[in-house]
Every structure is written in C-alpha cells, then in structure tokens.
mmCIF file of C-alpha atoms and ligand atoms in Angstrom:
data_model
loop_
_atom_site.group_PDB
_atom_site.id
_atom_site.type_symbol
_atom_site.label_atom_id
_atom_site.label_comp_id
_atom_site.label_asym_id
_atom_site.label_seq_id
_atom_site.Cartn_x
_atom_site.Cartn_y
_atom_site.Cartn_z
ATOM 1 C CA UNK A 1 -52.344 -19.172 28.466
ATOM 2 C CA UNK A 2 -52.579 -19.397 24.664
ATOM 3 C CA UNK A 3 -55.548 -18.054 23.500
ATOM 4 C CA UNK A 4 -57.402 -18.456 19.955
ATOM 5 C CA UNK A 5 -59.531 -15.495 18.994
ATOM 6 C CA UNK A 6 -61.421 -15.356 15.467
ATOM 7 C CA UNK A 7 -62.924 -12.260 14.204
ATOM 8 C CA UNK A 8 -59.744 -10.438 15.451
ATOM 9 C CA UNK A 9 -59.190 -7.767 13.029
ATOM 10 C CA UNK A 10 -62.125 -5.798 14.183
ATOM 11 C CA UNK A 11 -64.751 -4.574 16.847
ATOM 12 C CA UNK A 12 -64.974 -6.939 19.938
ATOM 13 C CA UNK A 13 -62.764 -9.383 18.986
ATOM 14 C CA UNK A 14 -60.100 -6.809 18.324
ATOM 15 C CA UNK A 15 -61.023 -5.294 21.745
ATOM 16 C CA UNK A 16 -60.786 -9.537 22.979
ATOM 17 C CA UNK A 17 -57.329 -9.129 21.659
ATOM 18 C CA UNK A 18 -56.055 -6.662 23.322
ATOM 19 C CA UNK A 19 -57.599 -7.107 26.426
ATOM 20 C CA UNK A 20 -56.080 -10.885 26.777
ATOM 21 C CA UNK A 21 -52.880 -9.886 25.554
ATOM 22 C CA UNK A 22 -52.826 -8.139 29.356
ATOM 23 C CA UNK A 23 -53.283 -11.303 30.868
ATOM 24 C CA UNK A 24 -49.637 -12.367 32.249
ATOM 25 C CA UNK A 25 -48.128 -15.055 30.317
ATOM 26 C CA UNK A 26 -50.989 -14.845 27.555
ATOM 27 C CA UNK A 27 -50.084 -16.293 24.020
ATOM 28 C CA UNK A 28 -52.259 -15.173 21.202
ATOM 29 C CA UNK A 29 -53.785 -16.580 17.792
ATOM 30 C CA UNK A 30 -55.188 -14.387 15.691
ATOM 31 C CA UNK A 31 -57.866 -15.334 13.235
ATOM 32 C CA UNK A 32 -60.150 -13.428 10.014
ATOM 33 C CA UNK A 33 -59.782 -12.875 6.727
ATOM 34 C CA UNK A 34 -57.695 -9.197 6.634
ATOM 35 C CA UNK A 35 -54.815 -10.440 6.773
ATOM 36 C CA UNK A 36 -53.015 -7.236 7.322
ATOM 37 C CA UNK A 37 -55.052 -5.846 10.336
ATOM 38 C CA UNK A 38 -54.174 -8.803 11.413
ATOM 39 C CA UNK A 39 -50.138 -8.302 11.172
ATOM 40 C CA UNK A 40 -50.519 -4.993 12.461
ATOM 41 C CA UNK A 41 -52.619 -5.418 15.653
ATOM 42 C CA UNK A 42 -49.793 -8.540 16.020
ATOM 43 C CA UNK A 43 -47.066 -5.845 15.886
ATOM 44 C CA UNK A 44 -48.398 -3.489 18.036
ATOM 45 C CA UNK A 45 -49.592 -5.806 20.978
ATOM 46 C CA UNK A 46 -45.687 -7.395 20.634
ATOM 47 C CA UNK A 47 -45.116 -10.722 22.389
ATOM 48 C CA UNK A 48 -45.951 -14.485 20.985
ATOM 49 C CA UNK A 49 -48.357 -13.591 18.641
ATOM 50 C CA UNK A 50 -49.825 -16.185 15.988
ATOM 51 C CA UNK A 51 -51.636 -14.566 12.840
ATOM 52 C CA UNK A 52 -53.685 -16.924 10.622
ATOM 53 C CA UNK A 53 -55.475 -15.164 7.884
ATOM 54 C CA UNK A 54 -58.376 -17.592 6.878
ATOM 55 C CA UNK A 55 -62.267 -17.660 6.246
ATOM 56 C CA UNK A 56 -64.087 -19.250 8.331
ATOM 57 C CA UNK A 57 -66.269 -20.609 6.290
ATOM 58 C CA UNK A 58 -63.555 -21.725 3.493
ATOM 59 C CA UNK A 59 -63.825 -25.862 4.032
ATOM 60 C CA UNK A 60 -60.363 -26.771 4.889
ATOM 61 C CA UNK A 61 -60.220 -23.499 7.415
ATOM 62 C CA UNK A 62 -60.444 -25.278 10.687
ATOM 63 C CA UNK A 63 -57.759 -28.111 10.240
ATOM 64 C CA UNK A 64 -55.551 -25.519 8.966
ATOM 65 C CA UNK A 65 -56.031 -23.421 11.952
ATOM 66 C CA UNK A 66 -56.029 -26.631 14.300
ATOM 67 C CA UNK A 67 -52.521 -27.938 12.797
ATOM 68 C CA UNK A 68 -51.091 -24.485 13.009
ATOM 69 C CA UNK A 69 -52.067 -24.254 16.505
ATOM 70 C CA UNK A 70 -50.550 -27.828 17.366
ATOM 71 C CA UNK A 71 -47.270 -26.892 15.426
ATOM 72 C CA UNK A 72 -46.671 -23.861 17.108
ATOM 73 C CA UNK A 73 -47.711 -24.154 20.843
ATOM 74 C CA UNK A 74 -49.014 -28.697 21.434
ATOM 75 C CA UNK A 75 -51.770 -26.878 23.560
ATOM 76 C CA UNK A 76 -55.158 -24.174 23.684
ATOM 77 C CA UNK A 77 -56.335 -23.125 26.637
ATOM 78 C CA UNK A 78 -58.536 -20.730 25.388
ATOM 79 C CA UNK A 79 -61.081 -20.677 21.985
ATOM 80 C CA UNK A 80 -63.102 -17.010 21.460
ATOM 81 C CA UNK A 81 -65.254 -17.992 18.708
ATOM 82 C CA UNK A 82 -66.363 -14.349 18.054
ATOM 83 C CA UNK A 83 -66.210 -14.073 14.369
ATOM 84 C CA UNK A 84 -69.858 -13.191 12.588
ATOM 85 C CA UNK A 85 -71.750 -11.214 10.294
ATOM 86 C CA UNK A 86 -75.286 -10.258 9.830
ATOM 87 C CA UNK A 87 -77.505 -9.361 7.095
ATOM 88 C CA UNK A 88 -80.398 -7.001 7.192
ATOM 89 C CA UNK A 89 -83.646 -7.671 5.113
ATOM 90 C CA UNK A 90 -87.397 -9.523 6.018
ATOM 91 C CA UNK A 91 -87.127 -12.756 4.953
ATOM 92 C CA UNK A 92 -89.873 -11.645 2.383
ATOM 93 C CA UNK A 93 -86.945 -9.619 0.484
ATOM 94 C CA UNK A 94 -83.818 -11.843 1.118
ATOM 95 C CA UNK A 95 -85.338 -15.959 2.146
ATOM 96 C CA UNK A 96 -83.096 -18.575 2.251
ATOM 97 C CA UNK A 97 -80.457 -17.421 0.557
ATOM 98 C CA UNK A 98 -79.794 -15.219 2.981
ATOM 99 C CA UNK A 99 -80.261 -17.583 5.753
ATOM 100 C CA UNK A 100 -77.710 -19.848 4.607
ATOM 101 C CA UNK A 101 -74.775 -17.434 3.986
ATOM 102 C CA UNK A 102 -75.759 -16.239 7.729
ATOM 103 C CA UNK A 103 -75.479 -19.697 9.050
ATOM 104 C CA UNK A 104 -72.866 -20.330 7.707
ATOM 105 C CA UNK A 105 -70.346 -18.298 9.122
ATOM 106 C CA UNK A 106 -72.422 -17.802 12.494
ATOM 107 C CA UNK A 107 -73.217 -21.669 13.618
ATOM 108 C CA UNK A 108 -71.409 -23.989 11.051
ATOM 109 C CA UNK A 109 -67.844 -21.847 11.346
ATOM 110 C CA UNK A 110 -68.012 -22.191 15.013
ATOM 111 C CA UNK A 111 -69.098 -25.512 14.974
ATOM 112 C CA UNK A 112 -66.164 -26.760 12.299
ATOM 113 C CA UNK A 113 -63.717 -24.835 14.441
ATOM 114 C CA UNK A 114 -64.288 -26.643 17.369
ATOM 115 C CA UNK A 115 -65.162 -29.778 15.744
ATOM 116 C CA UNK A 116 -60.920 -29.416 14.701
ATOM 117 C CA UNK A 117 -59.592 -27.597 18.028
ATOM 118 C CA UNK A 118 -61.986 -30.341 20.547
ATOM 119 C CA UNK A 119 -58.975 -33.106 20.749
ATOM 120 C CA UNK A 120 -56.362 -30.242 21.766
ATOM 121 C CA UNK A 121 -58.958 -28.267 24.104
ATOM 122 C CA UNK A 122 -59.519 -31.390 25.750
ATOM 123 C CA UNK A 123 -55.845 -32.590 25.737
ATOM 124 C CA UNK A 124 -54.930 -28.773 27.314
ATOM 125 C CA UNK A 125 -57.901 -29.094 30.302
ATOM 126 C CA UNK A 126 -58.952 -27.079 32.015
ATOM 127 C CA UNK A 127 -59.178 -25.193 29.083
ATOM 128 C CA UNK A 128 -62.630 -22.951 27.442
ATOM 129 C CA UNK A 129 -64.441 -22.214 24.414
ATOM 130 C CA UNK A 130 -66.347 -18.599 24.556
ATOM 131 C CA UNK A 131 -69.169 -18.400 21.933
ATOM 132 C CA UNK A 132 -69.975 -15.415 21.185
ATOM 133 C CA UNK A 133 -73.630 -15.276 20.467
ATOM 134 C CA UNK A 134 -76.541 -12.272 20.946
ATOM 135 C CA UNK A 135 -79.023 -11.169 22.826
ATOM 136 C CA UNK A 136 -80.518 -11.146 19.395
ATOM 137 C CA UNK A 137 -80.281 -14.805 19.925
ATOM 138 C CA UNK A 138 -82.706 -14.913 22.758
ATOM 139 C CA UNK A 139 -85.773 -11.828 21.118
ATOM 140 C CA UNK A 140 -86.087 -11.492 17.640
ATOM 141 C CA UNK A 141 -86.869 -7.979 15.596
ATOM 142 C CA UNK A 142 -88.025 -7.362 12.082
ATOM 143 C CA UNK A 143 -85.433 -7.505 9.469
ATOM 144 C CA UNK A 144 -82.740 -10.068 11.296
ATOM 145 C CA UNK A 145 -84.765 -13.164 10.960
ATOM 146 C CA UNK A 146 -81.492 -14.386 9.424
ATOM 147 C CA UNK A 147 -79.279 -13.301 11.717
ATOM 148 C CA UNK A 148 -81.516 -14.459 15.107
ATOM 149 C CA UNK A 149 -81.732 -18.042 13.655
ATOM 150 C CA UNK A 150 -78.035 -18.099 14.105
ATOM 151 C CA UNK A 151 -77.787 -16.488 16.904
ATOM 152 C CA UNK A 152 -80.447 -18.501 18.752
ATOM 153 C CA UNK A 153 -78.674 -21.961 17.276
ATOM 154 C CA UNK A 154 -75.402 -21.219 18.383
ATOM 155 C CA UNK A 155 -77.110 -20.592 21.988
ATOM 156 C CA UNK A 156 -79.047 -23.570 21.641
ATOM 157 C CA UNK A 157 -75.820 -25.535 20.253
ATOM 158 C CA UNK A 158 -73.380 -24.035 23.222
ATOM 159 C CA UNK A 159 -75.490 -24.947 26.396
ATOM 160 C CA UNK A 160 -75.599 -28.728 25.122
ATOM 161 C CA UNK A 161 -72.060 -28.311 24.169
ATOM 162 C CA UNK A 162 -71.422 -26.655 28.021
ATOM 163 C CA UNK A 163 -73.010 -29.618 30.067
ATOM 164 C CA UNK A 164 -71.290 -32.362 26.952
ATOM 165 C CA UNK A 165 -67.778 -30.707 27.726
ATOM 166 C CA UNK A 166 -67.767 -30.374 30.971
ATOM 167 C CA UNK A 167 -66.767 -33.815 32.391
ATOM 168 C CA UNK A 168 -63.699 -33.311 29.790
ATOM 169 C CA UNK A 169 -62.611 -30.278 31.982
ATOM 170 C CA UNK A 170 -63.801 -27.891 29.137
ATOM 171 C CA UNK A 171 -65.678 -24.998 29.981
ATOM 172 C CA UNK A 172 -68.038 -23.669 27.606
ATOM 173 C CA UNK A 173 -69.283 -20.109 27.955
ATOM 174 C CA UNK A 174 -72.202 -18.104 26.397
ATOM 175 C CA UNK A 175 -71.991 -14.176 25.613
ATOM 176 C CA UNK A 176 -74.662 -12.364 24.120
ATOM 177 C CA UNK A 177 -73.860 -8.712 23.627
ATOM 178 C CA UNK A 178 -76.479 -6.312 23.497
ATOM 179 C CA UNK A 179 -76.311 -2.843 20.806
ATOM 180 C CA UNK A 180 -72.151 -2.224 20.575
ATOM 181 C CA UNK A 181 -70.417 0.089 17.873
ATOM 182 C CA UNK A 182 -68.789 -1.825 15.781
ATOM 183 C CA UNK A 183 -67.145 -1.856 12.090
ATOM 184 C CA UNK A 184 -69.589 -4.617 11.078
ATOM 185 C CA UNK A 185 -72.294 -3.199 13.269
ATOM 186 C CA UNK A 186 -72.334 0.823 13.999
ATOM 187 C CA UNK A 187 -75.587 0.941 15.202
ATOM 188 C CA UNK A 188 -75.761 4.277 13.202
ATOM 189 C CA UNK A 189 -79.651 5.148 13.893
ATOM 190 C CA UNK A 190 -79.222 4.402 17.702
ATOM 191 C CA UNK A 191 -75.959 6.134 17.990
ATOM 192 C CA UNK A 192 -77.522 9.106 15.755
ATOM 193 C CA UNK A 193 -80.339 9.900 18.611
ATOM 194 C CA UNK A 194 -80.037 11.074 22.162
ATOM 195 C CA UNK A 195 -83.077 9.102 22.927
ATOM 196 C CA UNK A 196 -81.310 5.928 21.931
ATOM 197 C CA UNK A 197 -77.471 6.369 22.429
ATOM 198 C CA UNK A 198 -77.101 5.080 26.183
ATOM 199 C CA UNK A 199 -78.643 1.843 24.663
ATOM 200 C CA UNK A 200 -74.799 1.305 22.950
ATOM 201 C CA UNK A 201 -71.976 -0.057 24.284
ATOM 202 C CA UNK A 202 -68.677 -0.840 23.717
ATOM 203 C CA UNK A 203 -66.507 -3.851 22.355
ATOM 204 C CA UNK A 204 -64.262 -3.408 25.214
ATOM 205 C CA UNK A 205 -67.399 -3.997 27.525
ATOM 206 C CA UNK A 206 -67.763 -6.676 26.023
ATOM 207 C CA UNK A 207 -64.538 -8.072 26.256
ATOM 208 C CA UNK A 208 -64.167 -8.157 29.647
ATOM 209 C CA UNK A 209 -67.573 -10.395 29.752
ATOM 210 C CA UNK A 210 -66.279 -12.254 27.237
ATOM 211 C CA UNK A 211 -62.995 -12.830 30.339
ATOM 212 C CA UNK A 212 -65.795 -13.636 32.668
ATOM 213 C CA UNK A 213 -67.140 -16.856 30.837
ATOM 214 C CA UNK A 214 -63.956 -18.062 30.079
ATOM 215 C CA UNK A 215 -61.604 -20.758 31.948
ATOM 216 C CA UNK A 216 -63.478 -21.374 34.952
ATOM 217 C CA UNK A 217 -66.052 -18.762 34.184
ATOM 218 C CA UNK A 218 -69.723 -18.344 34.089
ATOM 219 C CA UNK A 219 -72.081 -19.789 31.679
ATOM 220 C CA UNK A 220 -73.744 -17.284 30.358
ATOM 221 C CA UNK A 221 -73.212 -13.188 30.400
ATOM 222 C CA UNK A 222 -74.726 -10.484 28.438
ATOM 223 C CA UNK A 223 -72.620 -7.372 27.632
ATOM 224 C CA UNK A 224 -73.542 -4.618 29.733
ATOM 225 C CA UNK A 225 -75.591 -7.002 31.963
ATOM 226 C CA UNK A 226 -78.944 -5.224 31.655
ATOM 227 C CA UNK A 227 -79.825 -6.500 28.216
ATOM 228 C CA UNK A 228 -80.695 -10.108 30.339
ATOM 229 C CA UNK A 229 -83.933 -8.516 31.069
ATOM 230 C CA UNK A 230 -85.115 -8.188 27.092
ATOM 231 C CA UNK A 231 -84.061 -11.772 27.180
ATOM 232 C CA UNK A 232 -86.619 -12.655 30.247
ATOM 233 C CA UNK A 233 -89.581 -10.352 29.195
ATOM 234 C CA UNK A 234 -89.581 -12.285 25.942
ATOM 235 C CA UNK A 235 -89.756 -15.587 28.102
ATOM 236 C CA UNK A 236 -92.261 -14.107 31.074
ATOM 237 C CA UNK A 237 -94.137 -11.251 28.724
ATOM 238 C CA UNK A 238 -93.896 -12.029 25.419
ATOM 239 C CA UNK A 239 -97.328 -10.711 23.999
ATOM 240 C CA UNK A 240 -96.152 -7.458 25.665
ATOM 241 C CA UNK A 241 -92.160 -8.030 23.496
ATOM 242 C CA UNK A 242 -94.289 -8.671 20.306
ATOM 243 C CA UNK A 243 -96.084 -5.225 20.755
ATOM 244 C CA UNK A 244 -93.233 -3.388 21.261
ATOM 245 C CA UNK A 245 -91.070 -5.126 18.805
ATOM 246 C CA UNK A 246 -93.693 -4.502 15.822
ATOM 247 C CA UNK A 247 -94.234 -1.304 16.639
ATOM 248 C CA UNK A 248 -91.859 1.489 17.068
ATOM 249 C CA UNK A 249 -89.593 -0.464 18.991
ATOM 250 C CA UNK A 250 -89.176 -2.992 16.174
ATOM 251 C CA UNK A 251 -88.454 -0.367 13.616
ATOM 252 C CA UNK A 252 -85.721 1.239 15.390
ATOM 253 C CA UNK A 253 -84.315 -1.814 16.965
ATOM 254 C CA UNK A 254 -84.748 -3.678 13.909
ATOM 255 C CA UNK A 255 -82.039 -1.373 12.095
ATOM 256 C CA UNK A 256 -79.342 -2.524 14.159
ATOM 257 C CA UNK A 257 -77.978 -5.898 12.574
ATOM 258 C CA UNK A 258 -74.835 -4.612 10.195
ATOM 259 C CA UNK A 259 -72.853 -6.307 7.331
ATOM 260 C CA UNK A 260 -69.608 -7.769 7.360
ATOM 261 C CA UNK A 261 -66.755 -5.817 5.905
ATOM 262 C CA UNK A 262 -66.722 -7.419 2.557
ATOM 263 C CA UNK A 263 -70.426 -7.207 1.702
ATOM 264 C CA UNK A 264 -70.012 -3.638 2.965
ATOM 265 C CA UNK A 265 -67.188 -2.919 0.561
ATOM 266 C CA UNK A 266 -69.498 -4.880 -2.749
ATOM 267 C CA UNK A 267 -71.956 -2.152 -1.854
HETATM 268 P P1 NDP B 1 -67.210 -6.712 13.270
HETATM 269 O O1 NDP B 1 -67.798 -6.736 11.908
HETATM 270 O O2 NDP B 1 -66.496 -5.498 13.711
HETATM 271 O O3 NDP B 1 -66.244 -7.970 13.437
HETATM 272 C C1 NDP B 1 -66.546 -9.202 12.858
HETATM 273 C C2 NDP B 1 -65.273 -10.018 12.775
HETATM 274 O O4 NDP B 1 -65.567 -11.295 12.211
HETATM 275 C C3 NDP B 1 -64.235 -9.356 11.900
HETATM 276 O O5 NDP B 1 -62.974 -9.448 12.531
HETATM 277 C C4 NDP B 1 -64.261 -10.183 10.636
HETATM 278 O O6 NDP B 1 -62.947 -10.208 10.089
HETATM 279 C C5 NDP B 1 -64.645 -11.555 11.167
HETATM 280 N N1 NDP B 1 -65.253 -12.386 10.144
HETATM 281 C C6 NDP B 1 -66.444 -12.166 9.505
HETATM 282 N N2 NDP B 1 -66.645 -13.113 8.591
HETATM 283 C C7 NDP B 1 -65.573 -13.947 8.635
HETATM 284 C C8 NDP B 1 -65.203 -15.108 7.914
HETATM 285 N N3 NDP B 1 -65.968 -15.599 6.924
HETATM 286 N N4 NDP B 1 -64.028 -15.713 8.226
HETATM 287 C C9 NDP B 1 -63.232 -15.208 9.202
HETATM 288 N N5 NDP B 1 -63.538 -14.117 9.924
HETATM 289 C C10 NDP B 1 -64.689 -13.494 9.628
HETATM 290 O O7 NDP B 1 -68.415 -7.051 14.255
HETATM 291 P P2 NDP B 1 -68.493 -7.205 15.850
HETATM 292 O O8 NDP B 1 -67.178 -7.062 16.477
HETATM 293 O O9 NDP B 1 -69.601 -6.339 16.292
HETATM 294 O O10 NDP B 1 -69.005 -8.707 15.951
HETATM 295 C C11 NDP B 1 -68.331 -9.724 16.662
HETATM 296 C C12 NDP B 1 -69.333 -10.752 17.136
HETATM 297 O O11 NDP B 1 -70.233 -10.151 18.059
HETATM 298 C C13 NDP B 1 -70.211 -11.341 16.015
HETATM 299 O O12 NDP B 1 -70.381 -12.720 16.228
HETATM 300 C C14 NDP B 1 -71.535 -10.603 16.192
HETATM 301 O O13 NDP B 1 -72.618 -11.350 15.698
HETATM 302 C C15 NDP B 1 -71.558 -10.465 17.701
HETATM 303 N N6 NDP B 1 -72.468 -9.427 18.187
HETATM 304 C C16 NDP B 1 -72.254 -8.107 17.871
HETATM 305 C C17 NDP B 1 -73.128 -7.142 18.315
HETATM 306 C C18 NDP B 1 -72.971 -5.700 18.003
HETATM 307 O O14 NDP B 1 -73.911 -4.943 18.239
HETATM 308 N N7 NDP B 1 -71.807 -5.258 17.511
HETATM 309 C C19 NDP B 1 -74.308 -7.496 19.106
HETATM 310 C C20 NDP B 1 -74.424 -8.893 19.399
HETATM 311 C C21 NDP B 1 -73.526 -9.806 18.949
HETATM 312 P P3 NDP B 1 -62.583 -10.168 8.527
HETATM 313 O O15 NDP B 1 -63.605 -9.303 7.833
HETATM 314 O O16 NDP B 1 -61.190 -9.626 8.514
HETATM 315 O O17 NDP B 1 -62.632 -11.596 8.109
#
C-alpha cells in the first residue's frame, strides 16, 4: 500500500505515520513544511519512505507532490489529507483576513492536492482519500469562526466528493476529531483542569479512526466516537447548543483552536 500523508511532521498525522507504517507492505509519503522532522521520523520508521518538504498552500505544491509520487511508485492507494491550522480570534478582532489564510490551507490545500493526485487515485482503484476535518466542522464556538468555516466546507466538500468518487472505485472518508493534544493544538486550558481533561484525546486515537475510513472504510468517524453526539444535539437541540456554547461552555471550549507552528514561532 503506498500511502500519502500531509501534516506528517507533527500531532495526528505524525501518529498517521507511524501507525500505517505497521501496516504490512505499507509505503509511505511524507508531506509539511519541516523538512527535517520530516527526515527524521523517515529514519526512524526505516523502510520505503518518501519525504517531500512543501507548503501546502505554495501554488505549484500539489503537481510537485503528484509527479514525485508518479516518479517514485506509478500508483497511491492511500491520500491522508490531515494537514491544518487554526487561528483563534472573533471575527470582530481578526475578519477576513483571517478567514482566508484559514481557508486556505484547510479547504483549498486539500482540494489542490487532490485536484493533482485524482488521475493516479483513480488509476490505483480501489484506492482512498481520508479528509481530515472536525467536529468543529459540524458545532461552532466563539473565537473559531475561521477555523469552523473550513472545517464545515471541507465536510460539506468531502461527502459530495464521497458519492462523486465512488463509481471510480475511490473511497472517500470523513474524520472529525474531537479535543486531542497536539503541537498545533494543546488544548492547554482543558488539559490544565480535572473537570475538563477526560474531554482530550490522543493523536494516536485518532489515527486508528483515521484506518477505519480508509480503503474500504466508513464514511464518516469522529475520534473517540462520543464527540458524534455534540454533532447531533446541534442538529436535534440546537437552541439548547447555543446556550451552552455562549455561556460557560463557549468560553472554555472556545479556547481550544491552536496555531500552526510557524505563527506560533512569529509570536
Ligand atoms: P499539528 O499542528 O500538530 O499538525 C499540523 C500539521 O499540518 C503539521 O504537520 C504541519 O506541518 C502541517 N501543516 C500546517 N500548515 C501546513 C502547510 N501550509 N503546508 C504543509 N503542511 C502544513 O496539529 P494536529 O495534528 O492537531 O492537526 C492535524 C489535523 O487535525 C488538522 O487538520 C486539524 O485541523 C485537525 N484537528 C485537530 C484537532 C485537535 O484538537 N488537535 C481537533 C480537530 C481536528 P509543518 O508545520 O511542518 O508544515
């Protein structure tokens, strides 16, 4: 299986890494910017491992990636599009600007990269794309406007994309994680409290959903499971999910959405 992960040199898609690398006969291209986290999670998984350094949102990214990928294996059986960042701040404070950058790399990036890697997906069925979306792509809080717009896009974007694919033998999958400790997203005030700390999982939780919706896999799984049901009260209660989102609830859930590793490095 050769196997395309982006977003690899941290958090879940690191954890994506090295749980597919586990897989017998798995193949592995690695994709983000940090180029040497990179090289060194190549080294120490061993094995056929392909590391392309390269931002996502950079124009000529995905037919770079896409001609590396023919050159080196003629095939993809597996695309993790995992990579994203978030921005905290009402929309008040940050608008479009902010908006845009987080669009960018959270919808168009995916969207370019499979735009590229479609012909060889299709060519390799049955093969999968994983999108790796949020639960704060189904219930919105204060402070990630940005950030949910993406998130509920790329949800949007993937379940045409799932039923579109499908008669080419390419299954698309949906994950939507819930809290998880991350570089990008530590989840500091929730990990901080007792109250709140069982509300945080792990990238490697999510990794092995993330194995779930892929070739021949389910739609649609949230990482743990549970956080489907703040997903269905905003559908079936959602005066209720307003109430608790703009109160308390909101403030300390609203804390959660992190930066990516070079805006946390400006600041
Ligand atoms: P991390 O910040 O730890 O990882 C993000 C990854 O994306 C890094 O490997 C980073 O690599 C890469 N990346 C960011 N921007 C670019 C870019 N422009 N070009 C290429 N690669 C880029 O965060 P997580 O592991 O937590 O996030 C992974 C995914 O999970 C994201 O899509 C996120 O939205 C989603 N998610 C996370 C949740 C959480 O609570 N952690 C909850 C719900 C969803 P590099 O900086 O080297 O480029």
């Amino acid at each position: 299986m050769i196997a395309l992960i982006t977003g690899a040199s941290s958090g879940i898609g690191e954890a994506t890494a090295r749980r597919l690398a586990r897989e017998p006969g798995a193949q592995l291209v690695l994709v983000a910017r940090r180029e040497e986290r990179l090289r060194a999670l190549a080294g120490e998984l061993g094995g056929d491992v392909l590391v392309i350094a390269a931002d996502l949102t950079d124009e000529a990214a995905p037919a770079r990636i896409a001609a590396a990928v023919q050159e080196r294996h003629g095939r993809l059986d597996l695309l993790v599009n995992n990579a994203g960042a978030g921005w905290r701040g009402t929309f008040g404070d940050v608008g479009t600007a902010n908006l845009r950058r987080t669009m960018e790399i959270n919808l168009d990036a995916p969207a370019r990269l499979v735009e590229a890697l479609l012909p060889l997906l299709r060519a390799s069925a049955p093969s999968a794309i994983v999108n790796v979306a949020s639960t704060a792509g189904r219930v919105a809080r204060p402070g990630s406007g940005a950030y949910s717009a993406s998130k509920f896009a790329l949800i949007g974007w993937s379940d045409a994309l799932h039923l579109e694919e499908k008669p080419h033998g390419v299954h698309v999958g949906l994950v939507n994680p819930g809290f998880v400790a991350t570089e990008g997203f530590p989840q500091a005030e929730l990990v901080d409290s007792f109250a709140t700390r069982w509300m945080v999982s792990t990238p490697e939780k999510v990794a092995e959903a993330i194995l779930d919706a892929g070739p021949g896999g389910k739609a649609e799984r949230y990482a743990p499971r549970p956080y489907r049901l703040a997903a269905l009260a905003r559908v079936v209660m959602p005066g209720l999910t307003r109430r608790v989102l703009g109160s308390g609830g909101g403030a300390v859930l609203g804390t959660s959405t992190g930066a990516d590793a070079a805006d946390r490095a400006a600041r």
